[in-house]
């Protein structure tokens, strides 16, 4: 049984019926500080709808056992559901083969898997790794670790004042020592959608593979890894209306087969003696130990839910909401939007003149409005804009124009207090 939205989610004309969608999310009925919760911290983690929660409960109450290891009913059931979840991910991102989908604990682990499994094997002294200023720390630090160990260098693509990648500079960074490119599909700090398809094509002309950090793209855009021709694509379940503790690494089979396993243990082997271990085939080679079975199956339900709504509809609804929020905030004196790229997804970072972002976050919380303040694990972006931190409202398809109004009203209140 797939997780369908609980109620008819479409209006005439095919747009999302927001009221019906919102009824699926129990947490959206919360009151915070006596006000209705306005949840605008979706880039950090999005909320789970009831059919997805139900899937978690059904697994725990009727299907739980360890997988791949026994012939009894529950183990076979859990194994079948876990592998079904893999096929759902495969369809969701249009991977060619299900063995190209590896379950990890999240984007961070997915990127570490590539850095350690591919990078440490194929990057050597004097080699170069291209990253961008827009990367989340999880697509910087693992590469720094590899570079330090191997004596390789990081080359970083700059951004312009709008927060767009300087693609002209990207092209200039390539040399015959370039071994891999790591680029975020959508910036978590600014919302910029990067031209990853063109960047991948350019890298491939030079024989260089590309890892795409899709943590902020998979929840908001229709992702097609074959169309992008991405070599690796990473994302997290908890930003996709799924649970924490589960993520995905997509990798082209030919590359995954050449890579070193990152973790050793049960399930990732074919045979073990004290003299020699033979590794399992992909994807098991990279899934050592008991995997997050419940979380993977529940992620499958989240994918069913989003697919039933339609990623195109989700993207259109969020685009309209971001446009509305941008025009409202732009009209506010003393508020500056940071990140004004032409193509953006779901993120509105801003600074209120004379008010520290931490105070903004605290005062907005008093109004029931949940945003994130800080460096968003993207300190190089903050350094580029010469700010220590920003306030960030990030949207999901279940947010409403009325919630944008609540955000704007709360910002006005902050300005009054500090005015
Ligand atoms: C662009 C980007 N990459 C990577 C991550 C790390 O994701 P996780 O903490 O789920 O591993 C995040 C999380 O905020 C992100 O926004």
CSV table of C-alpha atoms in Angstrom, one decimal, residues 71 73 94-95 132 146 161 193 211 279 294 321 324 364 416:
chain,number,residue,atom,x,y,z
A,71,UNK,CA,14.1,-16.9,6.2
A,73,UNK,CA,8.2,-14.1,7.7
A,94,UNK,CA,15.2,8.4,-12.3
A,95,UNK,CA,18.3,6.3,-11.6
A,132,UNK,CA,32.0,26.3,-4.8
A,146,UNK,CA,41.0,14.2,1.8
A,161,UNK,CA,26.7,39.9,-5.4
A,193,UNK,CA,19.6,27.1,-8.0
A,211,UNK,CA,29.1,15.1,-7.1
A,279,UNK,CA,33.4,-7.3,-0.6
A,294,UNK,CA,12.4,1.7,9.5
A,321,UNK,CA,5.1,31.6,-2.3
A,324,UNK,CA,5.1,36.7,-2.7
A,364,UNK,CA,9.8,35.8,15.8
A,416,UNK,CA,9.3,48.5,16.4
